[in-house]
Amino acid sequence: MQIYQESRGELLRFLTARVGDRAEAEDLLHDLWLRIQSADAGPIANGRSYLYRAAQNLVLDRARARQRRLVRETAWSERGDDHTTEPADPRADIEAEIAARENAAALAAAMAKLPEKAGLVFRLHKIDGLRHAEIAARLGISRSGVEKHIATAMTHLRRALDGGTT
Amino acid sequence: MTDAITEAAARWHAAQADDAMDWDGFTVWLEESPAHRTAYDAVALLDDRIDRAVPALRDLMREDEPVRPRGRLRLVGWGAAAAVLLVGAIGLGTWHTARPGAAEVALYRAPAGQTRAVALPNGSRATLAPGATLRVSAGAQVALEGKGYFEIRHDPAHPFTVTAGAYQIRDIGTRFELVSDAGMLRVAVAEGTVGVTSRAANGEVLVSAGRTLTAFAPDQFAEVRTTPPAPMAAWRGGRFSYDNEPLGLVVADISRYVGAPVLIDGAPARRRFSGIIAPGSRAVMVRNLEQLTGLDATTEGDAIRLGDRTGG
């Protein structure tokens, strides 16, 4: 993949800065390469942004997998392997359901306290699923204005939810 | 960690939705201080946590305030959309119920660009991906077109079955994501187990938590593999993330998301695709897909068709 070869150096530099560890960055870069190869894709004309997003997703996948492994290891070990027809432990389901609902309630409460404009932009984006450009057009502001409001909202949410399981 | 650093991290994070993202600038910013990386990690994980909570948040907010009319349905002049409308019309004509509030047939459709939460009989729930349609008829028979995520409350007396084209998916108490189009099917199971049958093949395949079944045609059964962490429900956060999915299902996702036809068939539709596609206009998403797959897009009336350069 030509674009990959061309961008390899800068991607490694980016991933090293992103995870703060050269060896892990090389490992991630290898994963990225495997991911691209298995994509069965033809030549990429302008895939630089794609490669960076894919790299970002790999980093996030790992962070998420780390979190999930802690939560799931116990629950899944009790469920047997692939051939079982046993339903999942209903208690684990209920606990997960309750945790998810509490998480949503905490987020909703924090979102309700956002500054007015930032809260509106954030809801339009996350809850109504509008894209930045659509929000910009609807509210008559620039795209960078939309990004600024979303960043303000995230900063407030981060402060409000600090100490949570972020 | 200061708010200023968190805010800068959040700005970089928000900017990534745009293809004009300054990745070099972001790299330099990350290199400036380990605190920048820590702040960015926190923002990315918080954003991910919010994305995963979006269906539940929608439910909560729906209870809080009546949903504003969105009026963003764009159905005119699209054959597939017309077909969906037709299904709606048939539903009203044929199965119209005399008892208000106890409808025996309900048709739910998520508009382009938006997901939709649906409460199913007996406390189960579905979240429809943009453009997906769910029909619930008498006896809680459920038929899905497109992509949906199901959270099923298991009731041995009333087993839950979803029909998707030539396939039937029987729940054994579970959460799973389901997408079907053009004879293809993908079922990713988050919890519990589902049984999958095909009209054109014998036997039932059981798919358990953490596994994904992919069927390329109703008469050829299908592989079951470990689910990669990313694709599961990533669409609910507005991203399009795929791992070894038939290109036909990817193209159908995009078509439904933008609310305008994008077509692919034959051998290219059965090719595997892995990668991430940023949400955008139809032209932008198709161009990205062209770049990632090496396929060529041509215009056919109001449709865009993806095909092989060699004409296949």
CSV table of N, CA and C in Angstrom, one decimal, chain B residues 30-164:
chain,number,residue,atom,x,y,z
B,30,LEU,N,0.9,17.0,20.8
B,30,LEU,CA,1.1,15.8,21.7
B,30,LEU,C,2.5,15.7,22.2
B,31,GLU,N,3.5,16.0,21.3
B,31,GLU,CA,4.9,15.9,21.7
B,31,GLU,C,5.3,16.9,22.7
B,32,GLU,N,4.5,18.0,22.8
B,32,GLU,CA,5.0,19.1,23.6
B,32,GLU,C,5.0,18.7,25.1
B,33,SER,N,4.1,17.9,25.5
B,33,SER,CA,4.0,17.5,27.0
B,33,SER,C,3.2,16.3,27.2
B,34,PRO,N,3.7,15.4,28.1
B,34,PRO,CA,2.9,14.2,28.4
B,34,PRO,C,1.6,14.6,28.9
B,35,ALA,N,1.4,15.7,29.5
B,35,ALA,CA,0.1,16.1,30.0
B,35,ALA,C,-0.9,16.3,28.9
B,36,HIS,N,-0.4,16.7,27.7
B,36,HIS,CA,-1.3,16.8,26.6
B,36,HIS,C,-1.9,15.4,26.2
B,37,ARG,N,-1.0,14.4,26.2
B,37,ARG,CA,-1.4,13.1,25.9
B,37,ARG,C,-2.5,12.6,26.9
B,38,THR,N,-2.2,12.8,28.2
B,38,THR,CA,-3.1,12.3,29.2
B,38,THR,C,-4.4,13.0,29.1
B,39,ALA,N,-4.4,14.3,28.8
B,39,ALA,CA,-5.7,15.1,28.6
B,39,ALA,C,-6.4,14.5,27.4
B,40,TYR,N,-5.7,14.3,26.3
B,40,TYR,CA,-6.3,13.8,25.1
B,40,TYR,C,-7.0,12.4,25.3
B,41,ASP,N,-6.2,11.5,26.0
B,41,ASP,CA,-6.8,10.2,26.3
B,41,ASP,C,-8.1,10.3,27.1
B,42,ALA,N,-8.1,11.2,28.1
B,42,ALA,CA,-9.3,11.3,28.9
B,42,ALA,C,-10.5,11.8,28.0
B,43,VAL,N,-10.2,12.8,27.1
B,43,VAL,CA,-11.3,13.3,26.3
B,43,VAL,C,-11.8,12.2,25.3
B,44,ALA,N,-10.8,11.5,24.7
B,44,ALA,CA,-11.2,10.4,23.8
B,44,ALA,C,-12.1,9.3,24.4
B,45,LEU,N,-11.7,9.0,25.6
B,45,LEU,CA,-12.4,7.9,26.3
B,45,LEU,C,-13.8,8.4,26.8
B,46,LEU,N,-13.8,9.7,27.2
B,46,LEU,CA,-15.1,10.3,27.6
B,46,LEU,C,-16.0,10.3,26.4
B,47,ASP,N,-15.5,10.8,25.3
B,47,ASP,CA,-16.3,10.8,24.1
B,47,ASP,C,-16.8,9.4,23.7
B,48,ASP,N,-16.0,8.4,23.9
B,48,ASP,CA,-16.4,7.1,23.6
B,48,ASP,C,-17.5,6.6,24.5
B,49,ARG,N,-17.3,7.0,25.8
B,49,ARG,CA,-18.3,6.6,26.8
B,49,ARG,C,-19.7,7.3,26.5
B,50,ILE,N,-19.6,8.6,26.0
B,50,ILE,CA,-20.8,9.3,25.6
B,50,ILE,C,-21.5,8.6,24.4
B,51,ASP,N,-20.6,8.3,23.4
B,51,ASP,CA,-21.2,7.6,22.2
B,51,ASP,C,-21.9,6.3,22.5
B,52,ARG,N,-21.3,5.6,23.4
B,52,ARG,CA,-22.0,4.3,23.8
B,52,ARG,C,-23.3,4.5,24.6
B,53,ALA,N,-23.4,5.7,25.2
B,53,ALA,CA,-24.6,5.9,26.0
B,53,ALA,C,-25.7,6.6,25.2
B,54,VAL,N,-25.4,6.9,24.0
B,54,VAL,CA,-26.3,7.8,23.2
B,54,VAL,C,-27.7,7.2,23.1
B,55,PRO,N,-27.9,5.8,22.8
B,55,PRO,CA,-29.2,5.3,22.7
B,55,PRO,C,-30.0,5.5,24.1
B,56,ALA,N,-29.3,5.2,25.2
B,56,ALA,CA,-29.9,5.4,26.5
B,56,ALA,C,-30.2,6.9,26.7
B,57,LEU,N,-29.3,7.8,26.3
B,57,LEU,CA,-29.5,9.2,26.5
B,57,LEU,C,-30.7,9.7,25.7
B,58,ARG,N,-30.9,9.1,24.5
B,58,ARG,CA,-32.0,9.5,23.7
B,58,ARG,C,-33.3,9.1,24.4
B,59,ASP,N,-33.3,7.9,25.0
B,59,ASP,CA,-34.5,7.4,25.7
B,59,ASP,C,-34.8,8.4,26.9
B,60,LEU,N,-33.8,8.7,27.6
B,60,LEU,CA,-33.9,9.6,28.8
B,60,LEU,C,-34.5,10.9,28.3
B,61,MET,N,-33.9,11.5,27.3
B,61,MET,CA,-34.4,12.8,26.9
B,61,MET,C,-35.8,12.8,26.3
B,62,ARG,N,-36.1,11.7,25.7
B,62,ARG,CA,-37.5,11.5,25.1
B,62,ARG,C,-38.5,11.6,26.3
B,63,GLU,N,-38.1,11.0,27.4
B,63,GLU,CA,-39.0,11.1,28.5
B,63,GLU,C,-39.1,12.5,29.1
B,64,ASP,N,-38.0,13.2,29.0
B,64,ASP,CA,-37.9,14.6,29.6
B,64,ASP,C,-38.8,15.5,28.8
B,65,GLU,N,-38.7,15.5,27.5
B,65,GLU,CA,-39.3,16.5,26.6
B,65,GLU,C,-39.8,15.8,25.4
B,66,PRO,N,-41.0,16.3,24.9
B,66,PRO,CA,-41.5,15.8,23.7
B,66,PRO,C,-40.5,16.0,22.5
B,67,VAL,N,-40.4,15.0,21.7
B,67,VAL,CA,-39.4,15.1,20.6
B,67,VAL,C,-39.8,16.2,19.6
B,68,ARG,N,-38.9,17.1,19.3
B,68,ARG,CA,-39.2,18.1,18.3
B,68,ARG,C,-39.3,17.5,17.0
B,69,PRO,N,-40.3,18.0,16.2
B,69,PRO,CA,-40.4,17.5,14.8
B,69,PRO,C,-39.1,17.8,14.1
B,70,ARG,N,-38.6,16.8,13.4
B,70,ARG,CA,-37.3,17.0,12.8
B,70,ARG,C,-37.4,17.3,11.3
B,71,GLY,N,-38.4,16.8,10.7
B,71,GLY,CA,-38.7,17.2,9.3
B,71,GLY,C,-37.6,17.1,8.3
B,72,ARG,N,-36.7,16.1,8.5
B,72,ARG,CA,-35.5,16.0,7.7
B,72,ARG,C,-35.6,14.8,6.7
B,73,LEU,N,-36.8,14.2,6.7
B,73,LEU,CA,-36.9,13.0,5.8
B,73,LEU,C,-36.8,13.4,4.3
B,74,ARG,N,-35.9,12.8,3.6
B,74,ARG,CA,-35.8,13.1,2.2
B,74,ARG,C,-36.2,11.8,1.5
B,75,LEU,N,-37.4,11.6,1.1
B,75,LEU,CA,-37.8,10.4,0.5
B,75,LEU,C,-38.2,10.5,-1.0
B,76,VAL,N,-38.3,11.7,-1.5
B,76,VAL,CA,-38.8,11.9,-2.8
B,76,VAL,C,-37.8,11.4,-3.9
B,77,GLY,N,-38.2,10.7,-4.9
B,77,GLY,CA,-37.4,10.4,-6.0
B,77,GLY,C,-36.4,9.3,-5.8
B,78,TRP,N,-36.6,8.5,-4.8
B,78,TRP,CA,-35.7,7.4,-4.5
B,78,TRP,C,-36.5,6.1,-4.5
B,79,GLY,N,-36.1,5.2,-5.4
B,79,GLY,CA,-36.9,3.9,-5.5
B,79,GLY,C,-37.0,3.2,-4.2
B,80,ALA,N,-35.8,3.0,-3.6
B,80,ALA,CA,-35.8,2.2,-2.4
B,80,ALA,C,-36.7,2.8,-1.3
B,81,ALA,N,-36.6,4.2,-1.2
B,81,ALA,CA,-37.4,4.9,-0.2
B,81,ALA,C,-38.9,4.7,-0.5
B,82,ALA,N,-39.2,4.8,-1.8
B,82,ALA,CA,-40.6,4.6,-2.3
B,82,ALA,C,-41.1,3.3,-1.8
B,83,ALA,N,-40.2,2.3,-2.0
B,83,ALA,CA,-40.6,0.9,-1.6
B,83,ALA,C,-40.9,0.8,-0.1
B,84,VAL,N,-40.1,1.5,0.7
B,84,VAL,CA,-40.3,1.6,2.1
B,84,VAL,C,-41.7,2.2,2.4
B,85,LEU,N,-42.0,3.3,1.7
B,85,LEU,CA,-43.3,4.0,1.9
B,85,LEU,C,-44.4,3.0,1.5
B,86,LEU,N,-44.2,2.3,0.5
B,86,LEU,CA,-45.2,1.3,0.0
B,86,LEU,C,-45.5,0.3,1.1
B,87,VAL,N,-44.4,-0.2,1.7
B,87,VAL,CA,-44.6,-1.1,2.8
B,87,VAL,C,-45.4,-0.5,3.9
B,88,GLY,N,-45.2,0.8,4.2
B,88,GLY,CA,-46.0,1.5,5.2
B,88,GLY,C,-47.4,1.5,4.8
B,89,ALA,N,-47.7,1.8,3.5
B,89,ALA,CA,-49.1,1.9,3.0
B,89,ALA,C,-49.8,0.5,3.1
B,90,ILE,N,-49.1,-0.5,2.7
B,90,ILE,CA,-49.6,-1.8,2.8
B,90,ILE,C,-50.0,-2.2,4.3
B,91,GLY,N,-49.0,-1.8,5.1
B,91,GLY,CA,-49.2,-2.0,6.5
B,91,GLY,C,-50.5,-1.4,7.0
B,92,LEU,N,-50.7,-0.1,6.6
B,92,LEU,CA,-51.9,0.6,7.1
B,92,LEU,C,-53.2,-0.1,6.5
B,93,GLY,N,-53.1,-0.4,5.2
B,93,GLY,CA,-54.2,-0.9,4.5
B,93,GLY,C,-54.6,-2.3,4.9
B,94,THR,N,-53.7,-3.2,5.1
B,94,THR,CA,-54.0,-4.6,5.3
B,94,THR,C,-54.2,-4.9,6.8
B,95,TRP,N,-53.3,-4.3,7.6
B,95,TRP,CA,-53.3,-4.8,9.0
B,95,TRP,C,-53.8,-3.7,9.9
B,96,HIS,N,-54.6,-2.8,9.4
B,96,HIS,CA,-55.0,-1.7,10.2
B,96,HIS,C,-55.8,-2.2,11.4
B,97,THR,N,-55.5,-1.7,12.5
B,97,THR,CA,-56.2,-2.2,13.7
B,97,THR,C,-57.3,-1.3,14.2
B,98,ALA,N,-58.3,-1.9,14.7
B,98,ALA,CA,-59.4,-1.1,15.1
B,98,ALA,C,-59.2,-0.5,16.5
B,99,ARG,N,-58.3,-1.1,17.3
B,99,ARG,CA,-58.1,-0.6,18.6
B,99,ARG,C,-56.9,0.4,18.7
B,100,PRO,N,-57.2,1.7,18.9
B,100,PRO,CA,-56.1,2.6,19.0
B,100,PRO,C,-55.3,2.3,20.2
B,101,GLY,N,-54.0,2.5,20.1
B,101,GLY,CA,-53.1,2.3,21.2
B,101,GLY,C,-52.7,0.8,21.3
B,102,ALA,N,-53.3,-0.1,20.6
B,102,ALA,CA,-52.9,-1.5,20.6
B,102,ALA,C,-52.7,-2.0,19.2
B,103,ALA,N,-51.9,-1.2,18.5
B,103,ALA,CA,-51.7,-1.5,17.1
B,103,ALA,C,-51.1,-2.9,16.9
B,104,GLU,N,-51.6,-3.6,16.0
B,104,GLU,CA,-51.0,-5.0,15.7
B,104,GLU,C,-49.9,-4.9,14.8
B,105,VAL,N,-49.9,-3.8,14.0
B,105,VAL,CA,-48.7,-3.6,13.1
B,105,VAL,C,-48.2,-2.2,13.3
B,106,ALA,N,-46.9,-2.2,13.4
B,106,ALA,CA,-46.2,-0.9,13.5
B,106,ALA,C,-45.0,-0.9,12.6
B,107,LEU,N,-44.8,0.3,12.0
B,107,LEU,CA,-43.7,0.4,11.1
B,107,LEU,C,-42.8,1.5,11.6
B,108,TYR,N,-41.5,1.2,11.9
B,108,TYR,CA,-40.6,2.2,12.4
B,108,TYR,C,-39.5,2.4,11.3
B,109,ARG,N,-39.2,3.7,11.1
B,109,ARG,CA,-38.1,4.0,10.2
B,109,ARG,C,-37.2,5.1,10.7
B,110,ALA,N,-35.9,4.8,10.8
B,110,ALA,CA,-35.0,5.8,11.2
B,110,ALA,C,-34.6,6.7,10.0
B,111,PRO,N,-34.8,8.0,10.1
B,111,PRO,CA,-34.5,8.9,8.9
B,111,PRO,C,-33.0,8.9,8.6
B,112,ALA,N,-32.7,9.4,7.4
B,112,ALA,CA,-31.3,9.5,7.0
B,112,ALA,C,-30.5,10.3,8.0
B,113,GLY,N,-29.4,9.8,8.4
B,113,GLY,CA,-28.5,10.5,9.3
B,113,GLY,C,-28.8,10.4,10.8
B,114,GLN,N,-29.9,9.7,11.1
B,114,GLN,CA,-30.3,9.6,12.5
B,114,GLN,C,-30.6,8.2,12.9
B,115,THR,N,-30.4,7.9,14.1
B,115,THR,CA,-30.8,6.6,14.7
B,115,THR,C,-32.2,6.7,15.3
B,116,ARG,N,-32.8,5.6,15.6
B,116,ARG,CA,-34.1,5.7,16.2
B,116,ARG,C,-34.2,4.5,17.2
B,117,ALA,N,-34.7,4.9,18.4
B,117,ALA,CA,-34.9,3.9,19.5
B,117,ALA,C,-36.4,3.4,19.4
B,118,VAL,N,-36.5,2.1,19.5
B,118,VAL,CA,-37.9,1.5,19.4
B,118,VAL,C,-38.1,0.6,20.5
B,119,ALA,N,-39.2,0.8,21.3
B,119,ALA,CA,-39.6,-0.1,22.3
B,119,ALA,C,-40.4,-1.3,21.8
B,120,LEU,N,-39.9,-2.5,22.0
B,120,LEU,CA,-40.6,-3.7,21.4
B,120,LEU,C,-41.5,-4.3,22.5
B,121,PRO,N,-42.4,-5.2,22.1
B,121,PRO,CA,-43.3,-5.8,23.1
B,121,PRO,C,-42.4,-6.6,24.1
B,122,ASN,N,-42.9,-6.7,25.3
B,122,ASN,CA,-42.3,-7.4,26.5
B,122,ASN,C,-41.0,-6.8,26.9
B,123,GLY,N,-40.8,-5.5,26.7
B,123,GLY,CA,-39.7,-4.9,27.4
B,123,GLY,C,-38.4,-4.9,26.6
B,124,SER,N,-38.4,-5.5,25.4
B,124,SER,CA,-37.2,-5.6,24.6
B,124,SER,C,-37.1,-4.2,23.9
B,125,ARG,N,-35.8,-4.0,23.4
B,125,ARG,CA,-35.6,-2.7,22.7
B,125,ARG,C,-34.8,-2.9,21.5
B,126,ALA,N,-35.0,-2.0,20.5
B,126,ALA,CA,-34.2,-2.0,19.3
B,126,ALA,C,-33.7,-0.6,19.1
B,127,THR,N,-32.5,-0.4,18.5
B,127,THR,CA,-32.0,0.9,18.0
B,127,THR,C,-31.7,0.7,16.5
B,128,LEU,N,-32.4,1.5,15.7
B,128,LEU,CA,-32.3,1.4,14.3
B,128,LEU,C,-31.2,2.3,13.8
B,129,ALA,N,-30.3,1.8,12.9
B,129,ALA,CA,-29.3,2.7,12.3
B,129,ALA,C,-30.0,3.6,11.3
B,130,PRO,N,-29.4,4.7,10.9
B,130,PRO,CA,-30.0,5.6,9.9
B,130,PRO,C,-30.5,4.8,8.7
B,131,GLY,N,-31.8,5.1,8.3
B,131,GLY,CA,-32.4,4.5,7.1
B,131,GLY,C,-32.9,3.1,7.3
B,132,ALA,N,-32.8,2.5,8.5
B,132,ALA,CA,-33.2,1.1,8.7
B,132,ALA,C,-34.8,1.2,9.0
B,133,THR,N,-35.4,0.0,8.6
B,133,THR,CA,-36.8,-0.1,8.9
B,133,THR,C,-37.1,-1.3,9.7
B,134,LEU,N,-38.0,-1.2,10.6
B,134,LEU,CA,-38.4,-2.3,11.5
B,134,LEU,C,-39.9,-2.4,11.5
B,135,ARG,N,-40.4,-3.6,11.1
B,135,ARG,CA,-41.9,-3.9,11.1
B,135,ARG,C,-42.2,-4.8,12.2
B,136,VAL,N,-43.1,-4.4,13.1
B,136,VAL,CA,-43.6,-5.3,14.1
B,136,VAL,C,-45.0,-5.7,13.8
B,137,SER,N,-45.3,-7.0,13.7
B,137,SER,CA,-46.7,-7.3,13.3
B,137,SER,C,-47.2,-8.3,14.4
B,138,ALA,N,-48.5,-8.7,14.2
B,138,ALA,CA,-49.2,-9.5,15.2
B,138,ALA,C,-48.3,-10.6,15.7
B,139,GLY,N,-48.4,-10.9,17.0
B,139,GLY,CA,-47.6,-12.0,17.6
B,139,GLY,C,-46.2,-11.6,17.8
B,140,ALA,N,-45.9,-10.2,17.7
B,140,ALA,CA,-44.6,-9.7,17.9
B,140,ALA,C,-43.6,-10.3,16.9
B,141,GLN,N,-44.1,-10.5,15.7
B,141,GLN,CA,-43.1,-10.9,14.7
B,141,GLN,C,-42.4,-9.6,14.2
B,142,VAL,N,-41.1,-9.7,14.1
B,142,VAL,CA,-40.3,-8.5,13.8
B,142,VAL,C,-39.5,-8.7,12.6
B,143,ALA,N,-39.6,-7.8,11.6
B,143,ALA,CA,-38.8,-7.9,10.4
B,143,ALA,C,-37.9,-6.6,10.3
B,144,LEU,N,-36.6,-6.8,10.0
B,144,LEU,CA,-35.7,-5.7,9.9
B,144,LEU,C,-35.2,-5.6,8.5
B,145,GLU,N,-35.1,-4.3,8.0
B,145,GLU,CA,-34.4,-4.0,6.7
B,145,GLU,C,-33.3,-3.1,7.1
B,146,GLY,N,-32.1,-3.4,6.8
B,146,GLY,CA,-31.0,-2.5,7.2
B,146,GLY,C,-30.3,-3.0,8.5
B,147,LYS,N,-29.9,-2.0,9.3
B,147,LYS,CA,-29.1,-2.4,10.5
B,147,LYS,C,-29.7,-2.0,11.8
B,148,GLY,N,-29.7,-2.9,12.7
B,148,GLY,CA,-30.3,-2.5,14.0
B,148,GLY,C,-29.6,-3.2,15.2
B,149,TYR,N,-29.7,-2.6,16.3
B,149,TYR,CA,-29.1,-3.2,17.5
B,149,TYR,C,-30.3,-3.6,18.5
B,150,PHE,N,-30.3,-4.9,18.9
B,150,PHE,CA,-31.4,-5.4,19.7
B,150,PHE,C,-31.0,-5.7,21.1
B,151,GLU,N,-31.8,-5.3,22.1
B,151,GLU,CA,-31.6,-5.8,23.5
B,151,GLU,C,-32.9,-6.5,23.9
B,152,ILE,N,-32.8,-7.8,24.0
B,152,ILE,CA,-33.9,-8.6,24.1
B,152,ILE,C,-34.1,-9.2,25.5
B,153,ARG,N,-35.2,-8.9,26.1
B,153,ARG,CA,-35.5,-9.6,27.4
B,153,ARG,C,-36.1,-10.9,27.2
B,154,HIS,N,-35.4,-11.9,27.7
B,154,HIS,CA,-35.7,-13.3,27.3
B,154,HIS,C,-37.0,-13.7,28.0
B,155,ASP,N,-37.9,-14.3,27.3
B,155,ASP,CA,-39.1,-14.9,27.8
B,155,ASP,C,-39.3,-16.2,27.2
B,156,PRO,N,-39.1,-17.3,27.9
B,156,PRO,CA,-39.2,-18.7,27.3
B,156,PRO,C,-40.5,-18.9,26.7
B,157,ALA,N,-41.6,-18.3,27.2
B,157,ALA,CA,-42.9,-18.5,26.7
B,157,ALA,C,-43.1,-17.8,25.3
B,158,HIS,N,-42.4,-16.7,25.1
B,158,HIS,CA,-42.6,-16.0,23.9
B,158,HIS,C,-41.2,-15.7,23.3
B,159,PRO,N,-40.6,-16.7,22.6
B,159,PRO,CA,-39.3,-16.5,22.0
B,159,PRO,C,-39.3,-15.4,21.0
B,160,PHE,N,-38.3,-14.7,20.9
B,160,PHE,CA,-38.2,-13.5,20.0
B,160,PHE,C,-37.4,-13.9,18.8
B,161,THR,N,-38.0,-13.6,17.6
B,161,THR,CA,-37.4,-13.9,16.3
B,161,THR,C,-37.4,-12.7,15.4
B,162,VAL,N,-36.3,-12.4,14.8
B,162,VAL,CA,-36.2,-11.3,13.8
B,162,VAL,C,-36.0,-11.9,12.5
B,163,THR,N,-36.8,-11.5,11.5
B,163,THR,CA,-36.6,-11.9,10.1
B,163,THR,C,-35.8,-10.8,9.4
B,164,ALA,N,-34.8,-11.2,8.7
B,164,ALA,CA,-34.0,-10.2,7.9
B,164,ALA,C,-33.8,-10.9,6.5
